[in-house]
Coordinates of C-alpha atoms and ligand atoms in Angstrom, one line a residue:
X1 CA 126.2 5.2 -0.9
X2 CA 128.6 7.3 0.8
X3 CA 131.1 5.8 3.2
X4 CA 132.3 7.3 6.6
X5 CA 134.9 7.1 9.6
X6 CA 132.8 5.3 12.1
X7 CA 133.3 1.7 12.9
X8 CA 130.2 1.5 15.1
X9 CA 127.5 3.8 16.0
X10 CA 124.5 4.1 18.4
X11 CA 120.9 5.5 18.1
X12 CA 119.3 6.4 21.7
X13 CA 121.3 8.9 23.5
X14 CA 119.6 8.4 26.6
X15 CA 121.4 7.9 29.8
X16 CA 122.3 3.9 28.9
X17 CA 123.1 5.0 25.0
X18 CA 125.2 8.1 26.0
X19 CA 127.1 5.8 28.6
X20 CA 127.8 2.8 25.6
X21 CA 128.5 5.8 22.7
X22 CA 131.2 7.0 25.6
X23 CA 132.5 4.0 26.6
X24 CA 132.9 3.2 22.9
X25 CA 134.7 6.3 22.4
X26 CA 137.2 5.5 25.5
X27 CA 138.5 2.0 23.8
X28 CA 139.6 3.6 21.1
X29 CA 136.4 3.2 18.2
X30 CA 134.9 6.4 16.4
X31 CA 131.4 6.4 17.0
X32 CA 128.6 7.7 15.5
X33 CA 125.8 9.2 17.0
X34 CA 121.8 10.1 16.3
X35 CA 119.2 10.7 18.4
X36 CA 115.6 11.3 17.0
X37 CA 116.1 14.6 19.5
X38 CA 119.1 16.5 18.2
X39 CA 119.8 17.8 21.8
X40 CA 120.1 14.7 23.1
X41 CA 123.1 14.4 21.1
X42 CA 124.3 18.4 21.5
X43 CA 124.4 17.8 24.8
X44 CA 126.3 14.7 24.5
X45 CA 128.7 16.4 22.3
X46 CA 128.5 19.3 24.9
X47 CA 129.7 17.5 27.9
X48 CA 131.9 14.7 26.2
X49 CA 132.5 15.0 22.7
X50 CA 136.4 15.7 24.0
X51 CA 136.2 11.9 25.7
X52 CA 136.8 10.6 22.5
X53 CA 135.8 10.2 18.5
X54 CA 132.2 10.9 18.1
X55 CA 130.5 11.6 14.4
X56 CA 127.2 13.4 15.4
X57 CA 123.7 13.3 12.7
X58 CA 120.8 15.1 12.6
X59 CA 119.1 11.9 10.6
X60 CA 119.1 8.6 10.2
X61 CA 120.3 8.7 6.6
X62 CA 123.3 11.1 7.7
X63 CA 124.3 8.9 10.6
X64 CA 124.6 5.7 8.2
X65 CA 126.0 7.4 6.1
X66 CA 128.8 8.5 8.4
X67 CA 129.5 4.6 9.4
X68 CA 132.0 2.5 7.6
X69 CA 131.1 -0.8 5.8
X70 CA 129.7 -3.2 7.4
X71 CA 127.7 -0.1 9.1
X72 CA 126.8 -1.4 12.7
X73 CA 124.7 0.5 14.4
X74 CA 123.4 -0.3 18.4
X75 CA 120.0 1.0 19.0
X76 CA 119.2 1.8 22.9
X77 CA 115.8 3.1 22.7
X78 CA 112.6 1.4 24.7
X79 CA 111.3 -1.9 23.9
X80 CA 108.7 -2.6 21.8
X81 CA 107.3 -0.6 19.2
X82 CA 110.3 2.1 19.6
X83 CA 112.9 -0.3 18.6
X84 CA 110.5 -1.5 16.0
X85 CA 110.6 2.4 14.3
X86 CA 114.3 2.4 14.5
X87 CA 114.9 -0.6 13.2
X88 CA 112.9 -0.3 10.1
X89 CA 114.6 3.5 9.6
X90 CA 117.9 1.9 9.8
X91 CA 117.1 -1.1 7.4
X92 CA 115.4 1.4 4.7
X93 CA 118.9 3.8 4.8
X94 CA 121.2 0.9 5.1
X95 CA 122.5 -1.6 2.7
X96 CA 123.4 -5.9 2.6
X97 CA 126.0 -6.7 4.8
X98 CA 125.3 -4.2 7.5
X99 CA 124.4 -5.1 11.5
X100 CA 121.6 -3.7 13.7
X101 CA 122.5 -4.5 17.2
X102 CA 119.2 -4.2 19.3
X103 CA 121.0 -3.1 23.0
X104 CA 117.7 -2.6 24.9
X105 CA 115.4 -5.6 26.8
X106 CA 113.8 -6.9 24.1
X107 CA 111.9 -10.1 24.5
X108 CA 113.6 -12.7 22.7
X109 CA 110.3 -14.3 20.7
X110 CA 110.6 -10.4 18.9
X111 CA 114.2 -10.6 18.2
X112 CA 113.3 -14.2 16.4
X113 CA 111.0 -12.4 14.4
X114 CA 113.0 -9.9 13.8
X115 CA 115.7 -11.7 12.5
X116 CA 114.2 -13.0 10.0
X117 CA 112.3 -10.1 8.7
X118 CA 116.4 -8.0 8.7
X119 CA 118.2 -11.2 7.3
X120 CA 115.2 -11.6 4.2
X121 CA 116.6 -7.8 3.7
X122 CA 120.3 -9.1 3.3
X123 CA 121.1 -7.4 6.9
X124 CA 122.3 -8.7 9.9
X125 CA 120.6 -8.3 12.8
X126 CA 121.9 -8.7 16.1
X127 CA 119.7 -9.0 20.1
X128 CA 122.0 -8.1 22.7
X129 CA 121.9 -8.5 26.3
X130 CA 123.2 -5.5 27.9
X131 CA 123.5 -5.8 31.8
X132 CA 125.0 -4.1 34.1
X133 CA 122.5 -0.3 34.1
X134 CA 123.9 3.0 33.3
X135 CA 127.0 2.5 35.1
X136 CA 127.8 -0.8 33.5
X137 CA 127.4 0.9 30.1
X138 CA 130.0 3.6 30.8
X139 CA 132.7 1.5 32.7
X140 CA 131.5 -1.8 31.4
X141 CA 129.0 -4.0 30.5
X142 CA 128.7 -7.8 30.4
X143 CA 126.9 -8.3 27.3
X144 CA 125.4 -11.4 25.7
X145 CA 124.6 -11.0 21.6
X146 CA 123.2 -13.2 19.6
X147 CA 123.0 -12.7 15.7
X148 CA 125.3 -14.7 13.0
X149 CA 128.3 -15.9 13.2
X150 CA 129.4 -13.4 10.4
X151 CA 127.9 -10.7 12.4
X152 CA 130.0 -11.6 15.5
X153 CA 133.2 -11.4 13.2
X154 CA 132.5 -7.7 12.7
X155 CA 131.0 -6.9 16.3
X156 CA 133.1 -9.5 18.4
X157 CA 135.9 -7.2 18.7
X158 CA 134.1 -4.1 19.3
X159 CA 132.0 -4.9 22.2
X160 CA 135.1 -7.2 23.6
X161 CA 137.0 -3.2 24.0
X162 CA 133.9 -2.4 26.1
X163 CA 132.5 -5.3 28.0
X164 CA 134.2 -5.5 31.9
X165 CA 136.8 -7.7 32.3
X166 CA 136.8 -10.7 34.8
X167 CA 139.9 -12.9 35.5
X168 CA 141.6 -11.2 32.8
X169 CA 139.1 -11.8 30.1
X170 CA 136.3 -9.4 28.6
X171 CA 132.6 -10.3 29.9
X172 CA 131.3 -11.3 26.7
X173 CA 130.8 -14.1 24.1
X174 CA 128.7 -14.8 21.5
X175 CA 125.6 -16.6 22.3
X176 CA 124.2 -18.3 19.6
X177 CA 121.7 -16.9 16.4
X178 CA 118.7 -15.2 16.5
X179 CA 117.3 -14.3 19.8
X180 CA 119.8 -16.9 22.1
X181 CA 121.2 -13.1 23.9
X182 CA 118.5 -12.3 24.4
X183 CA 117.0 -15.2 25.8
X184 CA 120.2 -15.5 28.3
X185 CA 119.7 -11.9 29.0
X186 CA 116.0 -12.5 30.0
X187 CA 117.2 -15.3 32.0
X188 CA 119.5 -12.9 33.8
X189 CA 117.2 -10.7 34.8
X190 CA 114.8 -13.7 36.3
X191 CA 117.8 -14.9 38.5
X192 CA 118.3 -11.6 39.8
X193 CA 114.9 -11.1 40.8
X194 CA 115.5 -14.3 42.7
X195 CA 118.7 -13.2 44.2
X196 CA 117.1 -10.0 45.3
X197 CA 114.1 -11.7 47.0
X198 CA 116.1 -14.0 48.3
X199 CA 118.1 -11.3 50.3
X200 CA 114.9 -9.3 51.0
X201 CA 113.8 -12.3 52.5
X202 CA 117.0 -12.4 54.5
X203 CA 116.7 -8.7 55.4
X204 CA 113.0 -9.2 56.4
X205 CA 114.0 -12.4 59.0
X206 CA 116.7 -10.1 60.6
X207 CA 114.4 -6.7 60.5
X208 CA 111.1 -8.4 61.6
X209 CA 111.9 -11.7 62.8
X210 CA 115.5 -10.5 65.3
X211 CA 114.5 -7.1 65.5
X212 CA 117.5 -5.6 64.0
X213 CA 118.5 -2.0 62.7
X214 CA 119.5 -1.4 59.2
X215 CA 122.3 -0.2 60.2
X216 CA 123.1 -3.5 61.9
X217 CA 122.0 -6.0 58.9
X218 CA 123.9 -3.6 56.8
X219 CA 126.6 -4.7 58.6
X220 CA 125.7 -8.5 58.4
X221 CA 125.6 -8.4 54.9
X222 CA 128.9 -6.7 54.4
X223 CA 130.8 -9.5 56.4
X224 CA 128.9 -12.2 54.5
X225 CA 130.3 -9.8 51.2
X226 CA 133.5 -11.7 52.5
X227 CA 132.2 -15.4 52.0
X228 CA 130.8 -17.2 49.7
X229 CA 128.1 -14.8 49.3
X230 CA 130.3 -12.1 47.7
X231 CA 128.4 -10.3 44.9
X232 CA 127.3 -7.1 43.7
X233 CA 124.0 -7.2 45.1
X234 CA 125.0 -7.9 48.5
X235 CA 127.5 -5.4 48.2
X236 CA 124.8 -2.7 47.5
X237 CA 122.3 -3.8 49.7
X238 CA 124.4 -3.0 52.6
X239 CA 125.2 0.5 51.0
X240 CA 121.5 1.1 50.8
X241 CA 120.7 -0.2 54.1
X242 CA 122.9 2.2 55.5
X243 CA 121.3 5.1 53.4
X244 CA 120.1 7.7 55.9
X245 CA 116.7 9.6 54.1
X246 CA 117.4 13.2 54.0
X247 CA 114.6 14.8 54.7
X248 CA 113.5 12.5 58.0
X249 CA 116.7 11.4 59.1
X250 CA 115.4 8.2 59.4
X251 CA 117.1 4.8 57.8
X252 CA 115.7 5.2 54.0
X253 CA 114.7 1.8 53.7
X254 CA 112.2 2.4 56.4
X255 CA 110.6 5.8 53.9
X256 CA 110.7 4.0 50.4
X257 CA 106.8 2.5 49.9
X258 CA 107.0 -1.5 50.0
X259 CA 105.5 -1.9 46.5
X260 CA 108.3 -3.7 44.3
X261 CA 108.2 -2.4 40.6
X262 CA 109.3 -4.8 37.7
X263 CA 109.3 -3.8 33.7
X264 CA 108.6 -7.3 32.9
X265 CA 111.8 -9.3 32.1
X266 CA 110.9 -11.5 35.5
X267 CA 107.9 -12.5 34.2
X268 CA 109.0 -13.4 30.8
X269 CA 111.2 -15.9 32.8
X270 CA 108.9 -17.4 34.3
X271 CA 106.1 -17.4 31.1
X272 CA 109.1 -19.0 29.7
X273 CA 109.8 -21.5 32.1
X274 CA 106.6 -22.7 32.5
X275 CA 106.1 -23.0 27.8
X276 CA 109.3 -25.1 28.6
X277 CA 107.8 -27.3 31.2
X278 CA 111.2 -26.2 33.3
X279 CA 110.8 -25.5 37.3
X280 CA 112.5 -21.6 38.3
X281 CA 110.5 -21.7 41.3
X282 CA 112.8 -19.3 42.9
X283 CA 112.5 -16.8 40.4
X284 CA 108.6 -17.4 39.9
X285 CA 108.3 -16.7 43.6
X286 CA 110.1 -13.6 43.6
X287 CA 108.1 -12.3 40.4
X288 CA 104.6 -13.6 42.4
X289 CA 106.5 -11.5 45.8
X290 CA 106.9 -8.3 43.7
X291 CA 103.2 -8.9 42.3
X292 CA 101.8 -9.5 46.1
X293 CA 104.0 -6.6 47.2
X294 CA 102.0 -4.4 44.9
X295 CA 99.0 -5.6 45.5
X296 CA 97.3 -2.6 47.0
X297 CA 94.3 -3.0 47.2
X298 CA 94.2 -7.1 48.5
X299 CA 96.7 -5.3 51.1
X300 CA 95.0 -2.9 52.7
X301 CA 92.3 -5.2 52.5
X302 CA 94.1 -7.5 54.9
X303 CA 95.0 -4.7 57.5
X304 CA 91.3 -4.0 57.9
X305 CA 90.6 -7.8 58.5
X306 CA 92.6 -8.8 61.6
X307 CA 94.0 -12.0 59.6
X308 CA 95.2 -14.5 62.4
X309 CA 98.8 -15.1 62.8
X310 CA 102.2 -14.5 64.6
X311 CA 103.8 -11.4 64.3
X312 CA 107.2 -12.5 62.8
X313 CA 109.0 -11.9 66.2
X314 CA 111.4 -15.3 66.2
X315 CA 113.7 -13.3 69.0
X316 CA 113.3 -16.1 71.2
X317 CA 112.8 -19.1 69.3
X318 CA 116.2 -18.5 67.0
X319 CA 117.8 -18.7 70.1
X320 CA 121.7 -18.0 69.5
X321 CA 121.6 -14.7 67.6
X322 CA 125.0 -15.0 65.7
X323 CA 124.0 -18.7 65.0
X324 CA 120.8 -17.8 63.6
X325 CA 122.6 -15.3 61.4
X326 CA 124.6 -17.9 60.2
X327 CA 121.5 -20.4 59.5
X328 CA 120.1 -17.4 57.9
X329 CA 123.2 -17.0 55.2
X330 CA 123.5 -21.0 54.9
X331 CA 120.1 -21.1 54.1
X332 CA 120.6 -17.7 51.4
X333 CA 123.4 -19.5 49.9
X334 CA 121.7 -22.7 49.5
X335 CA 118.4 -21.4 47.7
X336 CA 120.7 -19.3 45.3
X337 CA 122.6 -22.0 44.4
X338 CA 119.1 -23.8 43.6
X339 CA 117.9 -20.6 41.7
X340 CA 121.1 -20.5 39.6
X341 CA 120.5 -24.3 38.6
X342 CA 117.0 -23.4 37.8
X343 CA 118.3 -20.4 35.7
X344 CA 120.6 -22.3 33.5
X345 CA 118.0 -25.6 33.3
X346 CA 116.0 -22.8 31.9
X347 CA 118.4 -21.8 29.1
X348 CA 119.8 -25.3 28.4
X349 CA 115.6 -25.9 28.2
X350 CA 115.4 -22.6 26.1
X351 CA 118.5 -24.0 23.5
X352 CA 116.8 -26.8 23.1
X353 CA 113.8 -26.0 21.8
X354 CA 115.2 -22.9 20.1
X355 CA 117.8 -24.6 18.1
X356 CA 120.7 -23.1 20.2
X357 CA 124.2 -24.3 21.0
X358 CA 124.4 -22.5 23.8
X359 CA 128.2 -22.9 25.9
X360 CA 126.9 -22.6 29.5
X361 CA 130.1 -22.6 31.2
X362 CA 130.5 -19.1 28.9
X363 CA 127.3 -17.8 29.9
X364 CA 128.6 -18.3 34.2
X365 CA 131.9 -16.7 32.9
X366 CA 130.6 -13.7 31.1
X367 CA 128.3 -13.1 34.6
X368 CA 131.7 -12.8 36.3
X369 CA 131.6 -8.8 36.1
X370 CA 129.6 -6.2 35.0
X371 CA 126.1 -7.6 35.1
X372 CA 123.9 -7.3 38.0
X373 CA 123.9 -10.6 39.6
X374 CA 127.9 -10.3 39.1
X375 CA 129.2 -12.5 41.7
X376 CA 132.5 -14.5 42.9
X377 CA 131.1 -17.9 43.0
X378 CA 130.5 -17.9 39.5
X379 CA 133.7 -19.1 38.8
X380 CA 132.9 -22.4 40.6
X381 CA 129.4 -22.3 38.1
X382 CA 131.6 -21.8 35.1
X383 CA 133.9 -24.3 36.3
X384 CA 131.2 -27.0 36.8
X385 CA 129.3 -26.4 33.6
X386 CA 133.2 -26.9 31.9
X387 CA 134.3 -30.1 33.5
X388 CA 130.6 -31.5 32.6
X389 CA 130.1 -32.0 36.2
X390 CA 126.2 -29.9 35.8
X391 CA 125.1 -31.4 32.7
X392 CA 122.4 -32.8 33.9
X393 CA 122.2 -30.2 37.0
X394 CA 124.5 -27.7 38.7
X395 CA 123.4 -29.2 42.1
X396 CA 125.0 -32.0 41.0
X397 CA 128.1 -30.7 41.1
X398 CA 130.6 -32.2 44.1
X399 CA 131.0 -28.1 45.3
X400 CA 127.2 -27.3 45.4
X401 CA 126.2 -30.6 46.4
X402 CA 128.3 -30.2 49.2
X403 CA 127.6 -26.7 49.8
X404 CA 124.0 -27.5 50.1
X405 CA 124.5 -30.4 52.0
X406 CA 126.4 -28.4 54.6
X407 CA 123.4 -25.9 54.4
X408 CA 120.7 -29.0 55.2
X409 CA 120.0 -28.1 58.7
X410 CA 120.4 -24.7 58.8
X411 CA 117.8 -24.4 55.6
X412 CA 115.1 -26.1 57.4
X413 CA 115.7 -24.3 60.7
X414 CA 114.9 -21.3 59.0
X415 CA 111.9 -21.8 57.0
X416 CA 110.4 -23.8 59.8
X417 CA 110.8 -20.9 62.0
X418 CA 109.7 -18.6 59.5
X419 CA 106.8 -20.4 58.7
X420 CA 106.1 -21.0 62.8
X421 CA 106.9 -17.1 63.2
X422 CA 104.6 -15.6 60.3
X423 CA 107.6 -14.3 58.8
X424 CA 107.2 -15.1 54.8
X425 CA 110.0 -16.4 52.9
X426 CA 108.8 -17.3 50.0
X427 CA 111.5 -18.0 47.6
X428 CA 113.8 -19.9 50.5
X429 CA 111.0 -22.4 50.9
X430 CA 110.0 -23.0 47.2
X431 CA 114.0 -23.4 46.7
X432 CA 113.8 -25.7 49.5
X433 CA 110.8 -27.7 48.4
X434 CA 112.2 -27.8 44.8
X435 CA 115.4 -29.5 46.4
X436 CA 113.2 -32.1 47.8
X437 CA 111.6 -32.8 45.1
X438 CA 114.5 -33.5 42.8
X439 CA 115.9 -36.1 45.3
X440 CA 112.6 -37.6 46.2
X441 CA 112.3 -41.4 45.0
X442 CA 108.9 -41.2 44.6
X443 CA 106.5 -38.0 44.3
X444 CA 102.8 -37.7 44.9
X445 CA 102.4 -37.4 40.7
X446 CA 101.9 -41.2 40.8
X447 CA 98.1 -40.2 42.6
X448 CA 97.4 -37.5 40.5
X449 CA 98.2 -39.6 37.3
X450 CA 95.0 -41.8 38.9
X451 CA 93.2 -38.5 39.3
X452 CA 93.3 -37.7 36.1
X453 CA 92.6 -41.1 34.6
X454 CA 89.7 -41.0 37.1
X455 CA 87.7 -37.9 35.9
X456 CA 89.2 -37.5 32.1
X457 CA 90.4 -41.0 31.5
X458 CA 93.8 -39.3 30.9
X459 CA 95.9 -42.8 31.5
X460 CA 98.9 -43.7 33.2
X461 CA 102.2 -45.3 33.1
X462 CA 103.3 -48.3 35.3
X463 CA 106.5 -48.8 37.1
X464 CA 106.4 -52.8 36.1
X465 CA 105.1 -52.4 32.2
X466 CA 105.7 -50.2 29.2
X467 CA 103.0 -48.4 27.4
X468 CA 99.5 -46.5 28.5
X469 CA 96.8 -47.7 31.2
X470 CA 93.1 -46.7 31.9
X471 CA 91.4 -48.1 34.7
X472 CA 87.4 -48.5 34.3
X473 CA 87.2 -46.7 37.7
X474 CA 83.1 -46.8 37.7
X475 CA 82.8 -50.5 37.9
X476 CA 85.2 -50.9 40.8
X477 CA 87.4 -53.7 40.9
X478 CA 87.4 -54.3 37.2
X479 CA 90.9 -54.8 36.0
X480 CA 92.4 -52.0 34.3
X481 CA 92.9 -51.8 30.9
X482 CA 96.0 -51.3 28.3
X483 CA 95.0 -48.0 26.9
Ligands
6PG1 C1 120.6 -5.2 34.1 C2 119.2 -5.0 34.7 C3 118.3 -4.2 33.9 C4 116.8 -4.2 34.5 C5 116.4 -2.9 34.9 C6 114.9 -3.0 35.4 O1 120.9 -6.3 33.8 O2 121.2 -4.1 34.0 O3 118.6 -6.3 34.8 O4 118.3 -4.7 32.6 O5 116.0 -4.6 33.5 O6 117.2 -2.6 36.0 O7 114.7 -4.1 36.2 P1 113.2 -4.5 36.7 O8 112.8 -5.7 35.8 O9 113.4 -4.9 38.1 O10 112.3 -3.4 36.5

């Protein structure tokens, strides 16, 4: 087969696969471009085909055949049975020794699959985190592949002239084979949904609970922007908190309809977690918020049925304003740190079973810039997962287990109140009870283990011998038994 000029090409010229194909294009690579619309890429070529080298097809064959070997083509189209179409176009037109980089959400059990049904062709194929939305893919990404190591040879150096840069070094790495990016990427996207309840939450105990403006909060969150706290999401939220609606004048946030959307990477999370047996009760509760959120029908339900409880108004009961503030950001910093841990328990679970080395101190350092949940105290993550510090747990790091030490009183004040006040706060108080858990001595398990053994014989370990008990509960007072 012919061979052409393009070291790297992309199929989807949609708004995230026109943004990679011209960020591509900027750092210096000539890139190939197909989509199954033509227009798409006319009007690519139209508006930026001077940005940089682009090699536009009308097909699939003419666009591998414009690539140079190993052809590596990114594909950007929907998840699912899209990417499964392009995939199986590229593998028929392409030969051994070529990469297929899947750019797009994909859920990591199909990129397994997938793998193995490319590599039995003689291909590589490659699932690749890509976070960071439409803007991230023009000025750049952080992006987690996965694929071969031979793969990453090839690819390694393209998508480090793309990926943002943190501290001086490009936000990516490679993951590990088969579907580890994506996995991490998945993983991503459930600790952001827990970051962005957990400011919500914040938001909702200022706005409901002190009776604050947006415009007010907005300014909250911009000062805590200077702690701890700084990150891209608190950052925006105080941009859209301050977004006047147009049309009504009004603060927008009090015009957009209270139903959260989600295209699913949350709940894979959490499906996740809970096949691995691993606690992200953070993230879970901020998947179940968006679900609740939605929940139309069960909602207007509730408005017709006078349910008993306070109002939220804590005015009063918070007493200091500014010192409630600060309880409230202790407490926000505290439950993120716990939802982080959780995260990474979740892909150090996820490695394990999965067969994945997976460098965890990489993974906090690639999250540096670019992605969503892009955020300064990730550098103390990365450093903690390097000096071994959070093997076992992040929390158990001197910084966050002084950090959430420090956080102690102010945590409890706030979900107390909230709880006393009506407001919900979901994800601060399942952070909160996770914390306790972890550093309780003893857990109520021990009853439930004779619960079980009561009604389905289930057995039980005890703390003084090794091996499995039953207890022959009906004739009471019969000694138990070594199952
Ligand atoms: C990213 C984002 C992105 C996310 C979409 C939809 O890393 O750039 O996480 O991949 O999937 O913004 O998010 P929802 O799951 O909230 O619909």
């Amino acid at each position: 087969m012919a061979e052409g000029t393009a070291n790297i090409g992309v199929v989807g010229l949609a708004a995230m696969g026109s943004n990679l194909a011209r960020n591509l294009a900027h750092h210096g690579n000539t890139v190939a471009l197909y989509n199954r619309h033509y227009e798409r890429t006319e009007k690519l070529m139209a508006e930026h085909g001077d940005e940089g080298s682009f090699v536009p097809s009308r097909t699939v064959e003419e666009f591998v055949a414009s690539l140079a070997r190993p052809r590596t083509a990114i594909i950007l189209v929907k998840a699912g049975a899209p990417t499964d179409a392009v995939i199986g176009e590229l593998a028929d037109a392409m030969e051994p020794g070529d990469i297929i980089v899947d750019g797009g959400n994909s859920y990591f059990k199909d990129t397994i699959r997938r793998e193995k049904e490319i590599r039995a062709r003689g291909l590589h194929y490659v699932g690749c985190g890509v976070s960071g939305g439409e803007e991230g893919a023009l000025n750049g990404p952080s992006l987690m592949p996965g694929g071969t190591d031979e793969s990453w040879r090839t690819l390694g150096p393209i998508l480090k002239s793309i990926a943002a840069v943190a501290e001086g070094e490009p936000c990516v790495t490679h993951i590990g084979k088969d579907g580890a990016g994506h996995f991490v990427k998945m993983v991503h996207n459930g600790i952001e949904y827990a970051d962005m309840q957990l400011i919500a939450e914040s938001y909702d105990l200022m706005r409901r609970g002190l009776g604050m403006e947006p415009g007010e909060i907005a300014d909250v969150f911009a000062q805590w922007n200077t702690t701890e706290l700084n990150s891209y999401l608190i950052e925006i939220t105080a941009e859209v908190l301050r977004q006047k609606d147009e049309k009504t004048g009004k603060p927008l946030v009090d015009v957009i309809v209270d139903h959260a959307g989600m295209k699913g990477t949350g709940t894979w999370t959490v499906q996740t977690a809970l096949s691995l047996a691993t606690p992200v009760t953070g993230i879970a509760e901020a998947v179940f918020a968006r679900g609740l959120s939605s929940q139309t029908a069960q909602r207007e339900g509730a408005a017709k049925q006078d349910l008993k409880g306070p109002e939220g108004a804590l005015h009063v009961a918070a007493g200091d304003r500014d010192a409630f503030l600060e309880d409230i950001r202790q407490a926000l910093y505290a439950s993120k740190i716990v939802a982080y841990a959780q995260g990474f328990d979740e892909i150090n679970a996820g490695a394990r079973e999965y067969g994945w080395d997976i460098d965890q101190a990489a993974v906090a350092r690639i999250w540096r810039g670019g992605c969503i949940i892009r955020a300064q105290f990730l550098n103390v993550v990365s450093d903690a997962f390097e000096s071994g510090e959070a093997d076992v747990s992040m929390l158990f790091a001197p910084y966050f287990k002084e950090a959430i030490a420090r956080a102690q009183d102010s945590w409890r004040r706030v979900v107390s109140l909230a709880a006393t006040y009506g407001v919900p706060v979901p994800a601060f108080s399942s952070s909160l009870a996770y914390y306790d858990g972890l550093r309780s001595p003893r857990l109520p398990a021990a009853l439930i283990q004779g619960q079980r053994d009561f009604f389905g014989a289930h057995t039980y370990g005890r703390i003084d011998a090794p091996g499995a008990f039953h207890t022959l509960w009906a004739e009471s007072g019969r000694p138990e038994i070594k199952a």
